Amino acid sequence: MLNKWIKLGLIYTGVLTLSSCSEPSDNTAPKTGTAATVDTHRILKSSPGAEWLSHSGGYDEQRHSPLAHITQNNVTDLGVTWTYDLATNRGVEATPIVVNGVMYVTSAWSLVYALDARSGEERWVYDPEVDKRVGVNACCDVVNRGVAVYGGKIFVGVIDGRLEALDAKTGAVVWSTVTVDQSKPYTITGAPRVVDGLVLIGNGGAELGVRGYISAYSAETGDLVWRFYTVPNPNKEPDGAASDAAFESVGNISWGDDGAWVTDGGGGTVWDSIVYDHIDDQIIFGVGNGSPWNRTIRDPAGGDNLFLSSIVAVDAKSGAYKWHFQTTPGDNWDYTATQSIILAELPLGKEGAPRRVVMQAPKNGFFYVLDAATGEFISGKPFGPQNWAQGLDANGRPIENPAARYAETPHTQIPGPFGAHNWHPMAYNPDLKLAYIPAQEIPETYAFDPLWASKPAKWNTGADFNTGVIVDLPAGITKFLRASLKGRLIAWDPAKQEARWSVEHGNAWNGGVLSTAGGLVFQGKLDGDFVAYNAGTGTKLWNHNLKSGGISGPTTYEIDGEQYVTITTGWGSGFALVTGYGFDKTVSPTMGKVVTFKLGATSTIPDPDLIEIEKTAKTDRFGTPNQLEAGMVHFARNCAVCHGALTISSGVLPDLRWSVYAGDADAWQAVVNEGVLADAGMVSFSKLLTAEEIEAVRAYVIAQAHNSLAEKAAEK
Ligand code: CA
């Protein structure tokens, strides 16, 4: 019996030019100044320090600050000094940038805010005025993880695929360029990085069928300088791009000749991690999963499919290929390698001499240490439970469990597509030589999708999300499923490849990490608990209730001798939307905030408004068993990633069980088929579903409303 319910767990997922020769010893760089003087030299020299000049503090992406005013001894005096209302009820994942006393931060729908970093006072707000209809292309909510600053400009990647440069003083648009084919379901949620006058940006969309790449644009003009594709073009012909030579030498041979991946792009989106290694003058970036997930469909020839699920290094100026390391050859499970990549020195050379390495804890559950200059595999060990591989061979290639390549038989696997670690930023303390991983345990039953057919602009994975699901689930199952999801913070010794300590978060998921020289590790959680831990032991020293989700990467900075810690908060994002982990109420636009702390401050975070929902079924249960079953399948394939698995909403987007539209067949068709609410983001699904199928979904939704009410009544 239990096995059956564990199998069900999984529905959650599917548905559920300044040259870089500047060395740190060079003292000529300005350590302070306005946004106008931020360049590669200044980011290398002063960051992170009093300011937070790049997405993860510095180009090495360590998210470790040398600031030590806040210590293990005084952290209990940390209090709220100001809050700023981002006025959004959607996911907030941004890490703020702080330059010369000004904070630049983003919110959902790619809005950019400039705030006084001492007081939170608003300087300017920029709204790119995104057409809300593009929201349906976002796999995991319309989030944005932050901006970059360089030469007096603020750079933002917009959810609809634009890259824009704003005047740091006024927020006025200096230039705007479209980086994607907007007829395809590309999105941008990641933060740009700027290196030697080049703005680096990738994109997302590998669940819906796109071809991934990273681009470098001139910070001055917005002109494209180079582009590196991560999967070959449909004919394996040159693109006239920086990646051409890499495909000719190593990439093309790892794909079959029939071009099966053409329709769905192949995937490999570069949606998050980008590192600048100034010693080797190279950009090191993480590449995402295949599209579709299922390799049998994507490439029946069964190759490794470079550069999916890989860490790739290219020349910073030309984008020319230097090396790659593929964490998951022939990805079949959404095992992206886009997670935080951190550059550091570890005592792994001869007689303990420092060796420059890159580290990553990707979705597949193994912690990798690679040589930064060459990509050579140094070591890799699982940082949590996994059952897809028996281990890694001497070259770091996984020794797969044969059952993991689900074919006739589904495979219940850990990690699932949410990964053993997702986008939540990892940090690294170079003094203690510990990496802090926001880890999680979320299994999935992977099954071949018998209904698979390539359809544009929809979830297209080739994996079936309905394995083991039935229309009338037993009472209590949703609580059981939610309780089976686990998150934890792991302090990982990368030299020894073992955990030093870990803290369990239960099913509160977790958030991004900040490490400080004060011997502290800061991390928020989905349940709003923002915690400071002793960096060496994991002992909890301080916490504060954020009254919202606290999943983004915190920032720290100093003004007039005082250290500040900031975290952006909000609800939504992929996990909350899908799992329906929520408030059981509708989330209002007061959920999204910037919250800043300092020692001795005593301000408070305003309570968010949560709107009560009238939980009544708007019509009687209807539909034949076949119709309900069909409705369940179509709901999981088309609706669940936004409105919640099993029809249980997070409170961000409408809970369809209680929707008035569900009570009326014509109104339901007007919304789902005709798209009358398209301006609000609910586009027409007429290209994906017939009127009959749309009515079947309504029957399923209404059945779930009645089931939920019966369950609630039985509890009383
Ligand atoms: Ca993915």
PDB file of C-alpha atoms in Angstrom, residues 276-542:
ATOM      1  CA  TYR A 276      34.281  34.491 -14.694  1.00  0.00           C
ATOM      2  CA  ASP A 277      37.704  32.903 -14.116  1.00  0.00           C
ATOM      3  CA  HIS A 278      40.055  35.875 -14.545  1.00  0.00           C
ATOM      4  CA  ILE A 279      43.236  33.801 -14.232  1.00  0.00           C
ATOM      5  CA  ASP A 280      42.390  31.789 -17.348  1.00  0.00           C
ATOM      6  CA  ASP A 281      40.260  34.589 -18.859  1.00  0.00           C
ATOM      7  CA  GLN A 282      37.368  32.190 -19.361  1.00  0.00           C
ATOM      8  CA  ILE A 283      33.630  32.078 -18.770  1.00  0.00           C
ATOM      9  CA  ILE A 284      32.440  28.891 -17.065  1.00  0.00           C
ATOM     10  CA  PHE A 285      28.704  28.231 -17.287  1.00  0.00           C
ATOM     11  CA  GLY A 286      26.212  25.532 -16.377  1.00  0.00           C
ATOM     12  CA  VAL A 287      23.978  23.894 -19.006  1.00  0.00           C
ATOM     13  CA  GLY A 288      20.473  22.578 -18.428  1.00  0.00           C
ATOM     14  CA  ASN A 289      18.501  19.463 -19.277  1.00  0.00           C
ATOM     15  CA  GLY A 290      17.525  17.967 -22.602  1.00  0.00           C
ATOM     16  CA  SER A 291      14.317  18.795 -24.437  1.00  0.00           C
ATOM     17  CA  PRO A 292      12.383  16.598 -24.318  1.00  0.00           C
ATOM     18  CA  TRP A 293      13.699  14.994 -21.124  1.00  0.00           C
ATOM     19  CA  ASN A 294      13.280  11.499 -22.454  1.00  0.00           C
ATOM     20  CA  ARG A 295      16.378  10.663 -24.518  1.00  0.00           C
ATOM     21  CA  THR A 296      14.594   7.845 -26.337  1.00  0.00           C
ATOM     22  CA  ILE A 297      12.479  10.503 -28.006  1.00  0.00           C
ATOM     23  CA  ARG A 298      15.098  13.247 -28.164  1.00  0.00           C
ATOM     24  CA  ASP A 299      17.833  11.122 -29.691  1.00  0.00           C
ATOM     25  CA  PRO A 300      17.042   7.450 -30.298  1.00  0.00           C
ATOM     26  CA  ALA A 301      20.712   6.889 -31.210  1.00  0.00           C
ATOM     27  CA  GLY A 302      21.395   7.136 -27.475  1.00  0.00           C
ATOM     28  CA  GLY A 303      24.454   9.384 -27.370  1.00  0.00           C
ATOM     29  CA  ASP A 304      25.779  11.601 -24.594  1.00  0.00           C
ATOM     30  CA  ASN A 305      24.178  14.662 -26.216  1.00  0.00           C
ATOM     31  CA  LEU A 306      26.756  17.364 -25.536  1.00  0.00           C
ATOM     32  CA  PHE A 307      26.585  19.887 -24.017  1.00  0.00           C
ATOM     33  CA  LEU A 308      23.435  18.979 -22.082  1.00  0.00           C
ATOM     34  CA  SER A 309      23.853  18.834 -18.289  1.00  0.00           C
ATOM     35  CA  SER A 310      27.450  20.024 -18.578  1.00  0.00           C
ATOM     36  CA  ILE A 311      29.805  22.597 -17.136  1.00  0.00           C
ATOM     37  CA  VAL A 312      31.420  24.387 -20.115  1.00  0.00           C
ATOM     38  CA  ALA A 313      34.367  26.814 -20.242  1.00  0.00           C
ATOM     39  CA  VAL A 314      34.859  29.253 -23.139  1.00  0.00           C
ATOM     40  CA  ASP A 315      37.251  32.104 -23.881  1.00  0.00           C
ATOM     41  CA  ALA A 316      35.856  35.276 -22.300  1.00  0.00           C
ATOM     42  CA  LYS A 317      36.528  37.498 -25.314  1.00  0.00           C
ATOM     43  CA  SER A 318      35.617  35.202 -28.197  1.00  0.00           C
ATOM     44  CA  GLY A 319      33.385  32.511 -26.712  1.00  0.00           C
ATOM     45  CA  ALA A 320      35.718  29.874 -28.190  1.00  0.00           C
ATOM     46  CA  TYR A 321      35.419  26.453 -26.567  1.00  0.00           C
ATOM     47  CA  LYS A 322      38.037  25.530 -23.974  1.00  0.00           C
ATOM     48  CA  TRP A 323      36.747  22.512 -22.033  1.00  0.00           C
ATOM     49  CA  HIS A 324      33.620  20.801 -20.765  1.00  0.00           C
ATOM     50  CA  PHE A 325      32.613  18.301 -18.120  1.00  0.00           C
ATOM     51  CA  GLN A 326      29.302  16.501 -18.523  1.00  0.00           C
ATOM     52  CA  THR A 327      27.719  15.640 -15.180  1.00  0.00           C
ATOM     53  CA  THR A 328      24.861  13.601 -16.678  1.00  0.00           C
ATOM     54  CA  PRO A 329      25.620  12.086 -20.103  1.00  0.00           C
ATOM     55  CA  GLY A 330      22.482  11.499 -22.164  1.00  0.00           C
ATOM     56  CA  ASP A 331      20.267  13.343 -19.674  1.00  0.00           C
ATOM     57  CA  ASN A 332      16.915  11.620 -19.245  1.00  0.00           C
ATOM     58  CA  TRP A 333      15.623  13.143 -15.995  1.00  0.00           C
ATOM     59  CA  ASP A 334      15.835  16.958 -16.101  1.00  0.00           C
ATOM     60  CA  TYR A 335      19.222  16.711 -14.343  1.00  0.00           C
ATOM     61  CA  THR A 336      20.434  20.218 -15.118  1.00  0.00           C
ATOM     62  CA  ALA A 337      23.989  21.346 -14.389  1.00  0.00           C
ATOM     63  CA  THR A 338      22.880  24.968 -14.094  1.00  0.00           C
ATOM     64  CA  GLN A 339      23.228  25.013 -10.305  1.00  0.00           C
ATOM     65  CA  SER A 340      25.744  27.345  -8.588  1.00  0.00           C
ATOM     66  CA  ILE A 341      29.283  26.952  -9.901  1.00  0.00           C
ATOM     67  CA  ILE A 342      31.869  28.215  -7.392  1.00  0.00           C
ATOM     68  CA  LEU A 343      35.515  28.994  -8.144  1.00  0.00           C
ATOM     69  CA  ALA A 344      37.935  28.504  -5.227  1.00  0.00           C
ATOM     70  CA  GLU A 345      41.315  27.217  -4.141  1.00  0.00           C
ATOM     71  CA  LEU A 346      41.424  23.880  -2.342  1.00  0.00           C
ATOM     72  CA  PRO A 347      44.486  22.224  -0.759  1.00  0.00           C
ATOM     73  CA  LEU A 348      44.539  19.510  -3.402  1.00  0.00           C
ATOM     74  CA  GLY A 349      47.892  20.199  -5.077  1.00  0.00           C
ATOM     75  CA  LYS A 350      51.184  18.476  -4.309  1.00  0.00           C
ATOM     76  CA  GLU A 351      51.761  18.341  -0.534  1.00  0.00           C
ATOM     77  CA  GLY A 352      48.554  20.245   0.082  1.00  0.00           C
ATOM     78  CA  ALA A 353      49.397  23.145  -2.227  1.00  0.00           C
ATOM     79  CA  PRO A 354      46.417  25.216  -3.372  1.00  0.00           C
ATOM     80  CA  ARG A 355      44.711  24.082  -6.539  1.00  0.00           C
ATOM     81  CA  ARG A 356      42.173  26.245  -8.363  1.00  0.00           C
ATOM     82  CA  VAL A 357      38.952  24.352  -8.776  1.00  0.00           C
ATOM     83  CA  VAL A 358      35.328  24.784  -9.723  1.00  0.00           C
ATOM     84  CA  MET A 359      32.685  23.094  -7.583  1.00  0.00           C
ATOM     85  CA  GLN A 360      29.070  22.246  -8.283  1.00  0.00           C
ATOM     86  CA  ALA A 361      26.258  20.339  -6.597  1.00  0.00           C
ATOM     87  CA  PRO A 362      23.932  19.844  -9.593  1.00  0.00           C
ATOM     88  CA  LYS A 363      20.484  18.306  -9.634  1.00  0.00           C
ATOM     89  CA  ASN A 364      21.849  14.773 -10.124  1.00  0.00           C
ATOM     90  CA  GLY A 365      22.957  14.564  -6.472  1.00  0.00           C
ATOM     91  CA  PHE A 366      26.763  14.374  -6.833  1.00  0.00           C
ATOM     92  CA  PHE A 367      29.163  17.070  -5.603  1.00  0.00           C
ATOM     93  CA  TYR A 368      31.856  17.675  -8.248  1.00  0.00           C
ATOM     94  CA  VAL A 369      35.325  19.188  -7.903  1.00  0.00           C
ATOM     95  CA  LEU A 370      37.047  19.981 -11.231  1.00  0.00           C
ATOM     96  CA  ASP A 371      40.318  21.659 -12.155  1.00  0.00           C
ATOM     97  CA  ALA A 372      39.396  25.236 -13.113  1.00  0.00           C
ATOM     98  CA  ALA A 373      41.967  25.565 -15.880  1.00  0.00           C
ATOM     99  CA  THR A 374      41.307  22.278 -17.655  1.00  0.00           C
ATOM    100  CA  GLY A 375      38.001  20.876 -16.410  1.00  0.00           C
ATOM    101  CA  GLU A 376      39.791  17.711 -15.308  1.00  0.00           C
ATOM    102  CA  PHE A 377      37.654  15.647 -12.924  1.00  0.00           C
ATOM    103  CA  ILE A 378      39.228  15.651  -9.470  1.00  0.00           C
ATOM    104  CA  SER A 379      36.517  14.086  -7.328  1.00  0.00           C
ATOM    105  CA  GLY A 380      32.777  13.538  -6.972  1.00  0.00           C
ATOM    106  CA  LYS A 381      30.563  12.070  -4.247  1.00  0.00           C
ATOM    107  CA  PRO A 382      26.806  11.980  -3.593  1.00  0.00           C
ATOM    108  CA  PHE A 383      25.712  14.671  -1.129  1.00  0.00           C
ATOM    109  CA  GLY A 384      22.371  13.012  -0.444  1.00  0.00           C
ATOM    110  CA  PRO A 385      20.360   9.911  -1.258  1.00  0.00           C
ATOM    111  CA  GLN A 386      20.337   8.909  -4.922  1.00  0.00           C
ATOM    112  CA  ASN A 387      19.449   5.674  -6.703  1.00  0.00           C
ATOM    113  CA  TRP A 388      20.077   6.454 -10.364  1.00  0.00           C
ATOM    114  CA  ALA A 389      23.819   5.685 -10.376  1.00  0.00           C
ATOM    115  CA  GLN A 390      26.026   3.184  -8.608  1.00  0.00           C
ATOM    116  CA  GLY A 391      28.721   5.841  -8.354  1.00  0.00           C
ATOM    117  CA  LEU A 392      31.187   7.656 -10.592  1.00  0.00           C
ATOM    118  CA  ASP A 393      34.047   6.088 -12.530  1.00  0.00           C
ATOM    119  CA  ALA A 394      37.631   7.412 -12.511  1.00  0.00           C
ATOM    120  CA  ASN A 395      36.689  10.090 -15.044  1.00  0.00           C
ATOM    121  CA  GLY A 396      33.634  11.206 -13.104  1.00  0.00           C
ATOM    122  CA  ARG A 397      31.198   9.519 -15.466  1.00  0.00           C
ATOM    123  CA  PRO A 398      28.167   8.092 -13.664  1.00  0.00           C
ATOM    124  CA  ILE A 399      27.813   4.310 -13.555  1.00  0.00           C
ATOM    125  CA  GLU A 400      24.093   4.237 -14.231  1.00  0.00           C
ATOM    126  CA  ASN A 401      21.539   1.985 -12.646  1.00  0.00           C
ATOM    127  CA  PRO A 402      20.070   0.378 -15.821  1.00  0.00           C
ATOM    128  CA  ALA A 403      16.513   0.667 -14.460  1.00  0.00           C
ATOM    129  CA  ALA A 404      16.860   4.455 -14.343  1.00  0.00           C
ATOM    130  CA  ARG A 405      16.315   4.747 -18.121  1.00  0.00           C
ATOM    131  CA  TYR A 406      12.569   4.227 -17.789  1.00  0.00           C
ATOM    132  CA  ALA A 407      11.173   2.413 -20.784  1.00  0.00           C
ATOM    133  CA  GLU A 408       8.491  -0.268 -20.364  1.00  0.00           C
ATOM    134  CA  THR A 409       8.920  -0.089 -16.607  1.00  0.00           C
ATOM    135  CA  PRO A 410       8.632   3.186 -14.711  1.00  0.00           C
ATOM    136  CA  HIS A 411      11.410   3.935 -12.242  1.00  0.00           C
ATOM    137  CA  THR A 412      10.869   5.550  -8.860  1.00  0.00           C
ATOM    138  CA  GLN A 413      13.940   7.651  -8.526  1.00  0.00           C
ATOM    139  CA  ILE A 414      15.701  10.053  -6.252  1.00  0.00           C
ATOM    140  CA  PRO A 415      16.534  12.766  -7.045  1.00  0.00           C
ATOM    141  CA  GLY A 416      13.521  13.643  -9.207  1.00  0.00           C
ATOM    142  CA  PRO A 417      13.321  16.589 -11.597  1.00  0.00           C
ATOM    143  CA  PHE A 418      13.388  19.134  -8.764  1.00  0.00           C
ATOM    144  CA  GLY A 419      16.906  17.846  -8.170  1.00  0.00           C
ATOM    145  CA  ALA A 420      18.991  17.194  -5.074  1.00  0.00           C
ATOM    146  CA  HIS A 421      19.824  20.903  -5.332  1.00  0.00           C
ATOM    147  CA  ASN A 422      18.034  23.429  -7.491  1.00  0.00           C
ATOM    148  CA  TRP A 423      18.648  27.145  -8.227  1.00  0.00           C
ATOM    149  CA  HIS A 424      18.891  28.209  -4.580  1.00  0.00           C
ATOM    150  CA  PRO A 425      22.406  29.645  -4.431  1.00  0.00           C
ATOM    151  CA  MET A 426      25.130  27.629  -2.704  1.00  0.00           C
ATOM    152  CA  ALA A 427      27.860  29.499  -0.777  1.00  0.00           C
ATOM    153  CA  TYR A 428      31.487  28.730   0.086  1.00  0.00           C
ATOM    154  CA  ASN A 429      33.529  29.882   3.083  1.00  0.00           C
ATOM    155  CA  PRO A 430      37.188  30.045   1.938  1.00  0.00           C
ATOM    156  CA  ASP A 431      38.451  30.259   5.538  1.00  0.00           C
ATOM    157  CA  LEU A 432      36.668  27.131   6.733  1.00  0.00           C
ATOM    158  CA  LYS A 433      36.832  25.587   3.236  1.00  0.00           C
ATOM    159  CA  LEU A 434      33.211  24.506   3.462  1.00  0.00           C
ATOM    160  CA  ALA A 435      30.496  24.702   0.819  1.00  0.00           C
ATOM    161  CA  TYR A 436      26.922  25.232   2.023  1.00  0.00           C
ATOM    162  CA  ILE A 437      24.420  23.331  -0.108  1.00  0.00           C
ATOM    163  CA  PRO A 438      20.656  23.982   0.009  1.00  0.00           C
ATOM    164  CA  ALA A 439      19.855  20.299  -0.557  1.00  0.00           C
ATOM    165  CA  GLN A 440      16.558  18.498  -0.927  1.00  0.00           C
ATOM    166  CA  GLU A 441      14.953  15.084  -1.254  1.00  0.00           C
ATOM    167  CA  ILE A 442      12.098  14.959  -3.752  1.00  0.00           C
ATOM    168  CA  PRO A 443      11.650  11.638  -5.543  1.00  0.00           C
ATOM    169  CA  GLU A 444       9.776  11.035  -8.780  1.00  0.00           C
ATOM    170  CA  THR A 445       8.440   8.062 -10.636  1.00  0.00           C
ATOM    171  CA  TYR A 446       9.685   8.490 -14.180  1.00  0.00           C
ATOM    172  CA  ALA A 447       7.561   6.752 -16.780  1.00  0.00           C
ATOM    173  CA  PHE A 448       7.504   6.829 -20.539  1.00  0.00           C
ATOM    174  CA  ASP A 449       4.665   9.061 -21.678  1.00  0.00           C
ATOM    175  CA  PRO A 450       2.341   6.988 -23.874  1.00  0.00           C
ATOM    176  CA  LEU A 451       0.619  10.159 -25.088  1.00  0.00           C
ATOM    177  CA  TRP A 452       3.809  11.956 -26.051  1.00  0.00           C
ATOM    178  CA  ALA A 453       3.502  14.162 -29.081  1.00  0.00           C
ATOM    179  CA  SER A 454       5.475  17.252 -29.784  1.00  0.00           C
ATOM    180  CA  LYS A 455       3.343  20.320 -29.231  1.00  0.00           C
ATOM    181  CA  PRO A 456       4.702  23.837 -29.326  1.00  0.00           C
ATOM    182  CA  ALA A 457       4.806  25.950 -26.177  1.00  0.00           C
ATOM    183  CA  LYS A 458       3.731  23.383 -23.669  1.00  0.00           C
ATOM    184  CA  TRP A 459       5.404  21.025 -21.258  1.00  0.00           C
ATOM    185  CA  ASN A 460       7.025  18.516 -23.540  1.00  0.00           C
ATOM    186  CA  THR A 461       9.129  16.107 -21.599  1.00  0.00           C
ATOM    187  CA  GLY A 462       8.266  12.636 -22.853  1.00  0.00           C
ATOM    188  CA  ALA A 463       7.800  11.594 -19.227  1.00  0.00           C
ATOM    189  CA  ASP A 464       4.346  10.759 -17.897  1.00  0.00           C
ATOM    190  CA  PHE A 465       3.242  12.703 -14.828  1.00  0.00           C
ATOM    191  CA  ASN A 466       0.198  10.601 -14.099  1.00  0.00           C
ATOM    192  CA  THR A 467       1.864   7.388 -12.994  1.00  0.00           C
ATOM    193  CA  GLY A 468      -0.122   5.959 -10.115  1.00  0.00           C
ATOM    194  CA  VAL A 469      -2.551   8.868  -9.947  1.00  0.00           C
ATOM    195  CA  ILE A 470      -6.255   8.217  -9.715  1.00  0.00           C
ATOM    196  CA  VAL A 471      -9.160  10.643  -9.802  1.00  0.00           C
ATOM    197  CA  ASP A 472     -10.430   9.871  -6.322  1.00  0.00           C
ATOM    198  CA  LEU A 473      -7.352   9.794  -4.125  1.00  0.00           C
ATOM    199  CA  PRO A 474      -7.730   8.456  -0.591  1.00  0.00           C
ATOM    200  CA  ALA A 475      -8.261  10.932   2.223  1.00  0.00           C
ATOM    201  CA  GLY A 476      -5.122  12.358   3.760  1.00  0.00           C
ATOM    202  CA  ILE A 477      -2.903  11.577   0.813  1.00  0.00           C
ATOM    203  CA  THR A 478      -1.976  15.168   0.018  1.00  0.00           C
ATOM    204  CA  LYS A 479      -0.739  15.743   3.564  1.00  0.00           C
ATOM    205  CA  PHE A 480       1.236  12.516   3.383  1.00  0.00           C
ATOM    206  CA  LEU A 481       2.804  13.494   0.083  1.00  0.00           C
ATOM    207  CA  ARG A 482       3.763  16.945   1.260  1.00  0.00           C
ATOM    208  CA  ALA A 483       5.359  15.514   4.388  1.00  0.00           C
ATOM    209  CA  SER A 484       7.501  13.219   2.267  1.00  0.00           C
ATOM    210  CA  LEU A 485       9.344  16.171   0.684  1.00  0.00           C
ATOM    211  CA  LYS A 486      12.487  17.131   2.569  1.00  0.00           C
ATOM    212  CA  GLY A 487      14.980  19.990   2.550  1.00  0.00           C
ATOM    213  CA  ARG A 488      18.242  20.487   4.438  1.00  0.00           C
ATOM    214  CA  LEU A 489      21.320  22.696   4.632  1.00  0.00           C
ATOM    215  CA  ILE A 490      24.551  20.726   4.272  1.00  0.00           C
ATOM    216  CA  ALA A 491      28.023  22.053   5.157  1.00  0.00           C
ATOM    217  CA  TRP A 492      30.178  20.091   2.724  1.00  0.00           C
ATOM    218  CA  ASP A 493      33.937  19.637   2.873  1.00  0.00           C
ATOM    219  CA  PRO A 494      34.831  19.580  -0.844  1.00  0.00           C
ATOM    220  CA  ALA A 495      38.420  18.425  -0.276  1.00  0.00           C
ATOM    221  CA  LYS A 496      37.311  15.363   1.693  1.00  0.00           C
ATOM    222  CA  GLN A 497      34.017  15.057  -0.176  1.00  0.00           C
ATOM    223  CA  GLU A 498      32.011  14.586   3.007  1.00  0.00           C
ATOM    224  CA  ALA A 499      29.449  16.449   5.085  1.00  0.00           C
ATOM    225  CA  ARG A 500      30.736  18.350   8.095  1.00  0.00           C
ATOM    226  CA  TRP A 501      27.261  19.092   9.427  1.00  0.00           C
ATOM    227  CA  SER A 502      23.705  19.359   8.199  1.00  0.00           C
ATOM    228  CA  VAL A 503      20.454  20.880   9.408  1.00  0.00           C
ATOM    229  CA  GLU A 504      17.067  19.386   8.565  1.00  0.00           C
ATOM    230  CA  HIS A 505      14.356  21.714   7.252  1.00  0.00           C
ATOM    231  CA  GLY A 506      11.546  19.174   6.981  1.00  0.00           C
ATOM    232  CA  ASN A 507       9.197  19.980   4.142  1.00  0.00           C
ATOM    233  CA  ALA A 508       9.804  23.729   4.394  1.00  0.00           C
ATOM    234  CA  TRP A 509      12.096  23.415   1.397  1.00  0.00           C
ATOM    235  CA  ASN A 510      14.993  25.857   1.711  1.00  0.00           C
ATOM    236  CA  GLY A 511      16.600  28.952   0.285  1.00  0.00           C
ATOM    237  CA  GLY A 512      19.803  30.507  -0.963  1.00  0.00           C
ATOM    238  CA  VAL A 513      22.842  30.811   1.287  1.00  0.00           C
ATOM    239  CA  LEU A 514      25.126  33.670   2.385  1.00  0.00           C
ATOM    240  CA  SER A 515      28.427  33.016   4.176  1.00  0.00           C
ATOM    241  CA  THR A 516      30.229  35.746   6.154  1.00  0.00           C
ATOM    242  CA  ALA A 517      33.601  36.174   7.821  1.00  0.00           C
ATOM    243  CA  GLY A 518      31.671  36.693  11.044  1.00  0.00           C
ATOM    244  CA  GLY A 519      31.515  32.881  11.135  1.00  0.00           C
ATOM    245  CA  LEU A 520      27.895  32.878  10.053  1.00  0.00           C
ATOM    246  CA  VAL A 521      25.773  31.216   7.424  1.00  0.00           C
ATOM    247  CA  PHE A 522      22.450  32.886   6.588  1.00  0.00           C
ATOM    248  CA  GLN A 523      19.621  30.993   4.935  1.00  0.00           C
ATOM    249  CA  GLY A 524      15.891  31.549   4.504  1.00  0.00           C
ATOM    250  CA  LYS A 525      13.221  28.915   4.007  1.00  0.00           C
ATOM    251  CA  LEU A 526       9.950  28.607   2.180  1.00  0.00           C
ATOM    252  CA  ASP A 527       8.093  28.915   5.498  1.00  0.00           C
ATOM    253  CA  GLY A 528       9.649  32.347   6.088  1.00  0.00           C
ATOM    254  CA  ASP A 529      12.144  31.367   8.773  1.00  0.00           C
ATOM    255  CA  PHE A 530      15.375  33.340   8.140  1.00  0.00           C
ATOM    256  CA  VAL A 531      18.198  31.751  10.149  1.00  0.00           C
ATOM    257  CA  ALA A 532      21.847  32.455  11.012  1.00  0.00           C
ATOM    258  CA  TYR A 533      23.907  29.348  11.783  1.00  0.00           C
ATOM    259  CA  ASN A 534      27.374  28.937  13.258  1.00  0.00           C
ATOM    260  CA  ALA A 535      29.361  28.324  10.054  1.00  0.00           C
ATOM    261  CA  GLY A 536      31.580  25.727  11.679  1.00  0.00           C
ATOM    262  CA  THR A 537      29.013  23.695  13.596  1.00  0.00           C
ATOM    263  CA  GLY A 538      25.557  24.365  12.180  1.00  0.00           C
ATOM    264  CA  THR A 539      24.252  25.546  15.552  1.00  0.00           C
ATOM    265  CA  LYS A 540      21.298  27.862  15.048  1.00  0.00           C
ATOM    266  CA  LEU A 541      22.190  31.273  16.524  1.00  0.00           C
ATOM    267  CA  TRP A 542      19.371  33.579  15.360  1.00  0.00           C
TER     268      TRP A 542
END
